[in-house]
XYZ file of C-alpha atoms in Angstrom:
695
model
C 173.272 56.104 185.080
C 170.230 53.899 186.224
C 167.385 53.502 183.903
C 165.593 51.084 186.329
C 165.525 53.968 189.099
C 164.429 56.303 186.506
C 161.328 54.313 185.686
C 160.647 53.170 189.296
C 160.834 56.029 191.694
C 159.334 55.807 195.086
C 158.901 59.733 195.376
C 158.677 62.405 192.826
C 158.959 66.179 192.612
C 157.269 68.434 190.170
C 159.802 71.235 189.450
C 158.102 74.209 187.961
C 154.618 73.117 189.134
C 151.894 75.924 188.727
C 148.128 76.271 188.057
C 148.819 77.976 184.784
C 150.290 75.035 183.141
C 148.367 72.202 181.524
C 151.422 70.211 181.584
C 151.876 70.536 185.427
C 148.056 69.851 186.164
C 148.182 66.705 183.765
C 151.198 65.304 185.289
C 149.716 65.468 188.797
C 146.626 64.229 187.819
C 147.987 61.455 186.089
C 149.978 60.185 189.182
C 147.056 60.559 191.484
C 144.664 58.619 188.921
C 146.675 55.875 188.224
C 147.842 54.791 191.650
C 151.307 56.070 192.252
C 151.935 54.941 195.833
C 154.449 57.661 196.974
C 154.624 60.962 197.839
C 154.542 63.769 195.165
C 156.037 67.121 195.986
C 155.323 70.316 194.142
C 158.157 73.024 193.941
C 157.272 76.628 192.828
C 159.913 79.401 193.596
C 157.075 81.447 194.893
C 155.703 78.778 197.071
C 152.125 79.056 198.323
C 149.493 76.817 197.037
C 149.672 74.972 193.744
C 147.001 72.552 192.524
C 145.574 72.575 196.016
C 148.743 71.495 197.685
C 151.480 73.588 199.543
C 154.249 74.023 197.231
C 158.061 73.990 198.144
C 160.110 77.259 196.841
C 163.018 74.694 195.962
C 164.053 71.218 196.016
C 166.331 71.811 198.968
C 162.903 72.770 201.071
C 161.605 68.998 200.779
C 162.518 67.426 203.895
C 162.292 63.825 202.714
C 164.331 61.956 199.876
C 163.384 62.565 196.190
C 163.990 59.797 193.598
C 162.720 61.837 190.367
C 162.524 65.361 189.510
C 160.212 66.165 186.908
C 161.485 69.460 185.337
C 158.847 71.972 183.602
C 160.885 75.261 184.376
C 162.225 77.727 181.547
C 164.989 76.496 179.484
C 167.641 78.501 180.929
C 166.720 77.414 184.483
C 166.968 73.654 183.684
C 170.757 73.145 184.587
C 170.324 74.993 187.911
C 167.649 72.731 188.998
C 170.039 69.734 188.029
C 172.884 71.304 190.052
C 170.647 71.509 193.087
C 169.366 68.286 192.780
C 172.694 66.649 192.521
C 173.835 68.304 195.713
C 171.003 66.626 197.267
C 171.521 63.156 195.754
C 168.739 63.318 193.352
C 169.789 60.897 190.440
C 166.912 60.677 188.025
C 165.219 63.431 186.013
C 162.555 63.835 183.313
C 162.764 67.067 181.342
C 159.652 68.195 179.684
C 160.964 71.687 178.829
C 161.593 72.444 175.082
C 163.997 75.035 173.609
C 167.344 72.669 173.445
C 168.772 70.793 170.537
C 165.808 71.019 168.411
C 165.651 75.163 168.548
C 168.868 75.734 167.157
C 172.542 76.746 167.966
C 172.022 78.105 171.585
C 169.664 75.477 172.257
C 172.216 72.930 171.195
C 174.618 74.548 173.612
C 172.571 74.355 176.493
C 171.734 70.624 175.749
C 175.383 69.932 175.542
C 175.745 71.637 179.093
C 173.032 69.481 180.485
C 174.547 66.202 178.992
C 178.157 67.210 180.385
C 176.767 67.769 183.626
C 174.676 64.774 183.962
C 177.710 62.737 182.579
C 179.938 64.305 185.313
C 177.694 63.651 188.210
C 176.153 60.291 186.994
C 172.541 61.581 186.615
C 169.929 59.521 184.583
C 168.123 62.240 182.716
C 165.075 61.488 179.931
C 164.572 64.338 177.338
C 164.836 67.322 177.338
C 161.750 68.064 175.020
C 159.938 64.987 175.966
C 156.360 64.176 177.597
C 157.792 61.708 180.201
C 156.828 57.879 180.356
C 154.006 55.721 181.839
C 155.016 52.713 183.881
C 151.755 51.093 183.717
C 152.974 47.766 185.238
C 153.922 49.704 188.369
C 151.224 52.345 188.108
C 153.964 55.340 187.902
C 152.995 57.867 185.395
C 155.077 61.152 185.414
C 153.742 62.220 181.935
C 152.744 65.383 180.713
C 149.576 65.027 178.519
C 146.129 63.555 179.870
C 146.049 59.546 179.705
C 142.844 58.687 178.670
C 140.810 55.825 180.704
C 141.306 53.095 180.998
C 144.949 52.727 181.349
C 145.458 49.151 180.177
C 148.205 47.287 181.741
C 150.024 44.450 179.467
C 152.950 43.178 178.074
C 154.072 45.691 175.370
C 156.602 48.204 175.901
C 156.518 51.292 173.636
C 159.537 53.605 172.961
C 158.722 56.603 170.686
C 160.987 59.225 169.461
C 158.056 61.504 169.096
C 156.277 63.502 171.837
C 153.376 64.482 169.708
C 152.661 60.841 168.591
C 152.964 59.269 172.182
C 149.273 59.914 173.214
C 147.861 59.003 170.039
C 149.525 55.615 170.258
C 148.478 55.178 173.638
C 145.019 56.136 172.705
C 144.933 53.527 169.652
C 146.378 50.952 171.973
C 143.568 51.316 174.576
C 140.936 51.288 171.467
C 142.344 47.876 170.385
C 142.595 46.534 174.019
C 146.307 46.193 173.853
C 147.841 46.817 177.293
C 151.142 48.300 177.734
C 154.047 47.815 180.304
C 155.898 51.011 179.383
C 155.509 54.011 177.245
C 158.330 56.370 177.073
C 158.506 59.675 175.126
C 162.176 59.959 174.748
C 162.652 63.753 173.640
C 166.125 64.764 172.511
C 167.932 61.888 173.897
C 170.625 64.058 175.513
C 171.512 61.423 178.236
C 169.104 58.290 178.003
C 168.822 56.673 174.668
C 166.363 54.532 172.887
C 168.806 51.756 173.297
C 169.028 52.247 177.019
C 165.447 51.917 177.207
C 165.343 48.874 175.098
C 168.140 47.518 177.256
C 165.642 47.997 180.328
C 162.739 46.416 178.496
C 164.727 43.201 177.657
C 165.286 42.680 181.157
C 161.734 43.980 182.331
C 159.814 40.933 183.379
C 156.393 42.737 182.732
C 157.562 43.336 179.041
C 157.206 40.561 176.508
C 157.315 42.840 173.266
C 158.961 46.113 172.324
C 157.283 48.690 170.040
C 159.386 51.363 168.443
C 158.857 54.634 166.501
C 161.844 55.631 165.464
C 162.938 58.831 163.524
C 166.828 58.067 163.520
C 169.000 55.301 164.856
C 171.535 57.410 166.581
C 174.106 54.853 167.213
C 173.688 51.550 165.025
C 176.393 49.418 166.933
C 174.387 50.040 170.317
C 171.067 49.333 168.388
C 172.690 46.025 167.013
C 173.921 45.000 170.456
C 170.139 45.550 172.373
C 168.614 43.915 169.475
C 170.630 40.790 169.642
C 170.085 40.714 173.409
C 166.150 40.966 172.578
C 166.448 38.125 170.247
C 168.228 36.215 172.446
C 165.693 36.685 175.288
C 162.789 35.781 172.901
C 161.269 39.300 173.062
C 160.122 40.481 169.730
C 161.059 44.113 168.580
C 158.471 45.824 166.281
C 159.814 49.188 164.458
C 158.109 51.596 162.491
C 161.256 53.444 161.154
C 160.281 56.689 159.368
C 162.315 58.983 157.024
C 162.361 56.541 153.648
C 164.839 58.778 151.607
C 167.007 57.187 149.132
C 170.252 58.687 148.100
C 170.748 58.984 144.522
C 174.128 57.159 144.939
C 177.118 56.945 147.553
C 179.523 57.107 144.758
C 179.054 58.118 141.011
C 181.378 55.353 139.818
C 179.961 52.310 141.272
C 176.508 50.666 140.287
C 176.176 49.636 143.848
C 175.942 53.207 145.121
C 172.939 53.916 142.903
C 171.034 50.419 144.295
C 171.875 51.397 147.964
C 169.740 53.897 149.632
C 169.555 55.042 153.061
C 166.270 53.205 153.640
C 167.544 50.050 151.689
C 170.258 49.614 154.301
C 168.117 50.221 157.168
C 165.458 47.692 155.878
C 168.313 45.335 155.690
C 170.012 45.993 158.758
C 166.633 45.600 160.860
C 166.122 42.194 159.158
C 169.590 41.043 160.008
C 168.874 41.918 163.637
C 165.530 40.140 163.625
C 163.677 43.455 164.097
C 160.070 43.622 162.435
C 159.764 46.756 160.372
C 156.060 47.940 159.900
C 154.795 50.754 157.990
C 152.078 52.233 159.975
C 151.279 53.026 163.519
C 148.122 50.746 163.342
C 150.515 47.817 162.424
C 152.870 48.844 165.042
C 150.668 48.230 167.901
C 148.392 45.520 166.398
C 151.575 43.448 165.436
C 153.106 43.933 168.922
C 149.652 43.241 170.582
C 149.453 39.864 168.588
C 152.947 39.037 169.474
C 152.420 39.800 173.205
C 149.223 37.579 172.884
C 150.434 34.588 170.924
C 153.841 34.483 171.264
C 156.127 33.123 168.386
C 153.935 31.441 165.598
C 155.666 28.219 164.624
C 155.156 28.036 160.894
C 153.647 29.529 157.711
C 150.790 27.153 157.089
C 147.562 28.833 158.076
C 144.149 27.368 158.353
C 141.219 29.840 158.162
C 137.746 29.562 159.815
C 135.336 32.378 158.798
C 131.635 33.083 158.382
C 132.240 35.114 155.088
C 133.062 34.078 151.580
C 134.156 37.555 150.787
C 136.602 37.695 153.754
C 138.145 34.148 152.569
C 139.019 35.721 149.247
C 140.663 38.777 150.514
C 142.441 36.400 153.141
C 143.819 34.350 150.319
C 145.340 37.284 148.612
C 146.774 38.902 151.625
C 148.454 35.426 152.607
C 150.136 35.389 149.245
C 151.489 38.862 150.188
C 152.675 38.009 153.560
C 154.450 34.560 152.389
C 151.781 32.508 154.090
C 150.377 29.365 152.988
C 146.829 28.187 152.941
C 147.383 24.123 152.521
C 144.339 21.959 151.565
C 142.763 20.371 154.784
C 143.691 16.744 155.286
C 141.048 14.065 154.037
C 139.949 13.393 157.497
C 139.591 17.150 158.491
C 137.324 17.478 155.079
C 135.115 14.465 156.235
C 134.375 15.750 159.536
C 134.008 19.427 158.443
C 131.269 18.190 155.839
C 129.422 16.694 158.777
C 129.220 20.476 160.616
C 129.270 22.720 157.635
C 125.608 23.439 155.826
C 125.193 21.427 152.691
C 125.148 24.750 150.663
C 128.639 25.608 151.791
C 132.113 24.387 150.382
C 134.525 22.663 152.626
C 137.910 23.985 151.591
C 140.778 26.451 153.178
C 139.683 28.926 153.853
C 136.752 27.655 155.139
C 133.479 29.591 154.962
C 131.073 28.211 157.466
C 128.464 30.594 155.921
C 126.008 32.896 157.372
C 124.413 29.917 159.241
C 126.364 30.998 162.314
C 123.595 33.267 163.080
C 121.186 30.278 163.691
C 123.622 27.699 164.840
C 125.748 29.603 167.483
C 128.042 26.538 167.971
C 128.804 26.257 164.056
C 132.072 28.464 164.309
C 133.458 27.003 167.383
C 132.865 23.308 166.297
C 134.521 24.211 163.015
C 137.465 25.642 164.705
C 137.722 22.511 166.701
C 137.936 20.489 163.558
C 140.566 22.572 161.773
C 142.763 23.069 164.609
C 143.106 19.275 164.716
C 144.302 19.316 161.118
C 147.984 17.763 160.698
C 148.627 20.188 157.663
C 148.468 23.514 159.589
C 150.698 25.374 161.801
C 148.126 27.699 162.962
C 144.642 28.847 162.743
C 143.173 32.312 161.952
C 139.648 32.658 163.197
C 137.510 35.546 162.056
C 135.619 36.745 165.063
C 135.546 39.904 167.288
C 133.993 40.936 170.641
C 130.523 42.111 170.738
C 129.871 45.808 170.787
C 126.782 46.414 172.587
C 125.506 44.814 175.873
C 122.356 43.094 175.586
C 119.689 43.391 178.403
C 120.833 39.747 179.348
C 124.691 39.562 178.835
C 124.716 35.745 180.369
C 124.227 34.041 176.896
C 126.909 36.137 175.306
C 129.424 35.498 177.950
C 128.482 31.843 177.889
C 128.892 31.787 174.081
C 132.443 33.678 174.136
C 133.538 31.490 177.072
C 133.093 28.254 175.162
C 135.090 29.742 172.405
C 137.905 30.782 174.664
C 137.895 27.379 176.074
C 138.123 25.862 172.347
C 140.715 28.335 171.559
C 142.873 27.510 174.845
C 142.638 23.687 174.011
C 143.670 24.040 170.558
C 146.678 21.873 169.209
C 148.121 25.073 167.525
C 147.846 28.735 168.059
C 144.843 30.329 167.275
C 144.740 33.991 166.064
C 141.646 35.865 166.181
C 141.278 38.543 163.688
C 138.360 41.012 163.113
C 136.945 41.994 159.665
C 137.625 45.699 159.837
C 139.450 47.969 162.312
C 137.279 49.306 164.758
C 137.360 49.925 168.445
C 137.006 47.278 170.999
C 134.177 48.864 173.109
C 133.768 48.627 176.955
C 131.454 46.018 176.947
C 133.874 44.110 174.392
C 136.808 44.425 176.982
C 134.455 43.208 179.613
C 133.484 40.134 177.605
C 137.290 39.529 177.024
C 138.432 40.088 180.580
C 135.740 37.810 182.141
C 135.502 35.096 179.601
C 139.451 34.677 178.547
C 138.558 35.465 174.917
C 141.973 36.167 173.646
C 143.296 39.628 171.819
C 141.712 40.369 168.723
C 143.844 41.741 165.789
C 142.216 44.667 164.164
C 140.881 44.287 160.723
C 141.981 41.538 158.091
C 144.535 43.951 156.413
C 146.701 44.718 159.678
C 145.874 41.249 161.030
C 147.649 39.193 158.170
C 150.451 41.852 158.406
C 150.929 40.820 162.031
C 150.542 37.225 161.438
C 153.219 37.323 158.647
C 155.422 39.248 160.889
C 154.961 36.968 163.842
C 155.972 33.939 161.533
C 158.932 35.707 159.899
C 160.229 36.588 163.428
C 159.951 32.971 164.693
C 161.905 31.609 161.430
C 164.505 34.393 161.683
C 165.128 34.063 165.478
C 165.856 30.273 164.913
C 168.159 30.927 161.968
C 169.968 33.705 163.452
C 170.427 31.915 166.965
C 171.546 28.775 165.172
C 174.673 30.203 164.754
C 176.879 32.895 166.174
C 176.433 36.423 165.126
C 179.311 37.550 162.861
C 182.057 39.476 164.865
C 183.103 42.902 163.812
C 186.729 42.547 162.408
C 189.368 43.489 164.753
C 192.527 42.632 162.992
C 194.950 45.343 161.339
C 193.468 47.250 158.183
C 195.725 46.945 155.092
C 194.962 49.835 152.568
C 197.401 49.628 149.759
C 199.933 52.214 148.939
C 198.496 54.889 146.603
C 194.836 54.095 147.643
C 192.878 57.117 146.460
C 190.527 58.228 143.477
C 189.268 55.188 141.520
C 190.843 52.334 140.774
C 189.690 50.845 137.440
C 189.849 47.067 136.679
C 193.647 46.499 136.238
C 194.362 47.520 139.635
C 191.193 46.697 141.241
C 191.304 42.916 139.840
C 195.141 42.740 141.112
C 193.940 43.857 144.509
C 191.395 40.882 144.396
C 193.902 38.438 142.984
C 196.475 39.268 145.611
C 193.658 38.601 148.485
C 193.134 35.045 146.895
C 189.878 35.676 145.199
C 189.116 34.070 141.701
C 189.857 36.694 139.136
C 189.665 36.000 135.249
C 193.390 35.887 133.847
C 194.355 39.121 132.304
C 197.401 40.788 130.608
C 198.021 44.605 130.176
C 198.994 45.170 126.641
C 200.297 48.711 125.329
C 200.406 48.033 121.612
C 198.670 45.984 118.925
C 201.538 43.417 118.989
C 201.579 42.968 122.626
C 197.756 42.488 122.659
C 198.007 39.998 119.864
C 200.777 38.067 121.664
C 198.663 37.997 124.813
C 195.499 36.713 122.904
C 197.544 33.949 121.350
C 198.699 32.684 125.007
C 195.327 32.665 126.185
C 193.585 31.238 123.031
C 190.763 32.630 121.170
C 188.183 34.102 121.529
C 189.413 36.916 123.863
C 187.861 40.217 125.087
C 189.858 43.684 124.901
C 189.004 46.185 127.640
C 190.551 49.718 127.790
C 192.901 50.311 130.735
C 193.105 54.120 131.793
C 193.483 55.821 135.047
C 190.000 56.551 136.884
C 188.014 55.013 134.010
C 184.937 53.343 135.657
C 182.440 52.038 133.016
C 184.281 51.191 130.043
C 181.426 49.986 127.876
C 179.611 53.506 128.279
C 182.633 55.048 126.311
C 183.244 52.224 123.707
C 186.062 50.725 125.581
C 185.382 47.327 125.358
C 185.266 44.747 122.644
C 184.059 41.221 122.860
C 184.337 37.909 120.881
C 187.605 38.655 118.950
C 188.388 35.336 117.220
C 191.932 36.091 115.578
C 194.859 38.357 115.364
C 193.273 40.712 112.829
C 190.054 40.973 115.228
C 192.391 41.962 118.166
C 194.443 44.597 115.912
C 191.467 46.234 114.838
C 189.851 46.343 118.188
C 192.896 47.817 119.825
C 192.731 50.755 117.151
C 188.948 51.352 117.912
C 189.432 51.270 121.737
C 192.457 53.732 121.250
C 190.391 56.099 119.540
C 187.331 55.948 121.752
C 189.523 56.659 124.875
C 192.192 59.124 124.330
C 193.761 58.933 127.732
C 194.319 55.014 127.058
C 197.242 53.389 129.172
C 196.785 49.978 127.179
C 194.415 47.449 126.939
C 193.397 44.475 129.080
C 193.258 41.131 127.259
C 191.316 38.346 128.871
C 189.922 35.154 127.671
C 186.176 35.258 126.691
C 183.974 33.549 129.064
C 180.471 32.124 127.927
C 177.276 30.978 129.756
C 176.711 31.046 133.349
C 175.067 33.719 135.476
C 176.411 37.190 135.911
C 176.171 38.358 139.506
C 176.806 41.766 141.054
C 178.796 42.161 143.975
C 179.155 45.323 145.473
C 180.241 46.849 148.948
C 179.618 50.496 149.521
C 179.903 52.504 152.713
C 176.694 53.797 154.211
C 177.260 56.858 156.416
C 175.355 55.332 159.468
C 175.757 51.810 159.146
C 179.210 51.332 157.684
C 180.020 48.855 154.747
C 177.001 47.459 153.168
C 177.049 44.360 150.932
C 174.589 44.118 147.889
C 174.694 40.931 145.702
C 172.284 40.628 142.762
C 171.825 40.036 139.186
C 174.647 41.587 137.383
C 176.115 42.426 133.934
C 174.681 45.365 132.072
C 171.049 44.852 133.344
C 171.925 45.603 136.922
C 170.577 48.995 137.247
C 167.532 47.995 135.041
C 166.475 45.021 136.925
C 167.596 46.188 140.237
C 167.247 42.934 141.960
C 169.665 42.912 144.868
C 169.721 41.722 148.328
C 171.552 43.944 151.096
C 173.217 42.861 154.188
C 175.248 45.078 156.540
C 178.616 44.060 157.277
C 180.255 41.994 158.730
C 178.566 38.686 157.263
C 179.475 35.029 156.946
C 179.007 32.664 154.007
C 175.625 31.263 155.682
C 174.136 34.763 155.745
C 175.305 35.301 152.021
C 173.761 32.130 150.940
C 170.403 33.282 152.673
C 170.606 36.559 150.713
C 171.012 34.714 147.431
C 167.553 32.974 147.935
C 165.895 36.286 148.370
C 166.818 37.464 144.888
C 163.677 37.338 142.286
C 165.994 35.814 140.099
C 167.263 33.264 142.507
C 165.931 30.466 140.255
C 168.396 31.338 137.482
C 171.145 30.040 140.195
C 169.449 26.658 139.996
C 170.014 26.099 136.283
C 167.839 27.040 133.365
C 167.521 25.405 129.815
C 169.905 22.807 130.664
C 172.521 24.895 132.159
C 174.327 23.552 135.370
C 172.911 24.911 138.696
C 175.162 27.218 140.521
C 177.015 25.712 143.607
C 175.562 28.135 145.901
C 178.001 27.240 148.980
C 180.954 28.101 146.616
C 179.166 31.484 145.442
C 178.441 32.426 149.202
C 182.118 31.531 150.011
C 183.487 33.689 147.401
C 181.291 36.784 148.078
C 181.745 36.243 152.095
C 185.504 36.558 151.284
C 185.107 39.705 149.166
C 183.134 41.227 152.218
C 185.787 40.377 154.482
C 188.572 41.918 152.090
C 186.400 45.055 151.687
C 186.563 45.310 155.799
C 190.149 44.657 155.623
C 190.863 47.821 153.672
C 189.923 50.300 156.420
C 187.912 53.483 156.517
C 189.375 54.677 153.426
C 187.355 52.416 151.320
C 184.272 53.946 149.735
C 183.219 51.121 147.761
C 184.159 47.878 145.977
C 182.320 46.286 143.209
C 182.687 43.160 140.966
C 180.443 43.078 138.032
C 179.913 40.571 136.862
C 180.952 37.875 138.983
C 180.538 35.069 136.708
C 178.983 31.632 138.217
C 178.992 28.703 136.083
C 178.344 25.381 138.187
C 180.936 25.551 140.752
C 183.199 28.047 138.993
C 183.097 31.263 140.437
C 185.302 34.044 138.751
C 185.424 38.024 138.806
C 185.134 39.358 135.224
C 185.466 43.258 135.872
C 186.136 44.981 139.155
C 186.159 48.692 140.270
C 187.522 50.134 143.645
C 186.608 53.610 144.919
C 188.463 55.204 147.721
C 187.549 57.933 149.797
């Protein structure tokens, strides 16, 4: 299979071409209008004249080599076209035809036949049920819907798991002056997948940024591989992943299952892979356009130059949302700005140069020049936009924008231009940008701030992820214990942890009041009693836990109370009581698509109330766990509060990473493993309770 040949054919046959089909008309018009240099052959079983050209009755009647067959025949005839084409040596196909896997059982069977035949004969097939693609960089446009002019060539590769949205995305990109290198409508992905196209775009010199519209990630392992390749190549991936549904739980026994939904796992996986997730089609294109124009942004400290006080306030609010900083200007910057800004203006960051820009056309540019030299900032956000209407004499406008473009190009730091609101870039605006070199303009403060925040995060994430090798999937033998089925409550779960060298609070199983008292006296008071019963998960919910037992009589009374509350009692666990510290939840639960997923967060009885967790898809190392701990809303608790000792984050991260490694070693039979709480007191890290659920 050759995706490169698919997207770069020298000759194309439109199979099923007919004057009655809008698809057929549009595809031929697109190829003609956008400069495809090679021959286009029309195939219709009746022959004759189609679209004003002689039509061949079959592929076999074409006397010249064909690199790509664009297939528009009825569903049941598609396989016949592939059979004929394979005999003729045609290796690449776009199947526009619908009625396959999306249409039910019979369609699924037909799609499997197409995929099987393609695999057997090494064919490259895009679709079925897809519009085709637009290789704007090469002027190759076998695409079944009209392409609105102008087709802007640029550095954004767009891959969509939606045919209906492809044209809308293309139109919006054109409206915002975002040029594309390639746009692909994937269809059913019977043969060529999203990851195949990403692989191609990573190697494509015409592509700088990859934009994805995803309904599903069909193969998480392959997606992870190509995302890592893109990260290493310095090509950001921006993704709009739809379908944000949360499962109530993966397992009824573990808290973790209630905290880890499908979308939470996808969010975590994309972050780990350095993929920038956005929430709208507008953000998808605007963020990709910004990254293609500016590249990585070096840091979060933003200097803002705007002619609007109201805009300054909006930007300040949105900067906080995006984790961006608006630091005070350096004293020397303030001094120079006071010489530029009118006396009724206020010199601060964000800088409002006031409406005086309508009188002094150089004011905004001179302020930009000063702010961009400030040593306290990493980038400048400039509020501006291309003109909309052409004046009778465009020369002064062109001169003004050319001067601004030169200042932006000479800036010490990147300058990101953002418009106030999201409106189309007009034909005259595009002309001004092209003739003067005025840079890409992110559409609207809302989307512009989203794009800037994403670009800064990508730069940080890439530096962090590439500073250490990606964790490798476990390849050693799995060691599922004997009798691994159902729910292992604390006694068996804690023994499994201890046998693996993990720190677990000392514990003894007592089957009578006398045994419980003897165990308590060996540990020293105060102690804790917990019910031990087969399959008993949340002991506190049924009255199966007693805390702070200070003497033998307390232990005897607690034993009787627990026995009355839990009729199926196998005994009680006696443990020394631990005081102070921070309680964490550490859980691993199996996601049906991405596999084992780690959740770490604030634990104890408040875990489901606070829902303060950070997620990671396994495998992870201690460094990644440490990063996850810093993401918690309650991370400050680990730094020590009210005179308590600060947690040794390296020690915590090491233990959590070892828990994750244990979960992986237990094989496919593990459904979930949970420690709640994992008590952290300074450098001491200890599991106080555990639960294991087997599939």
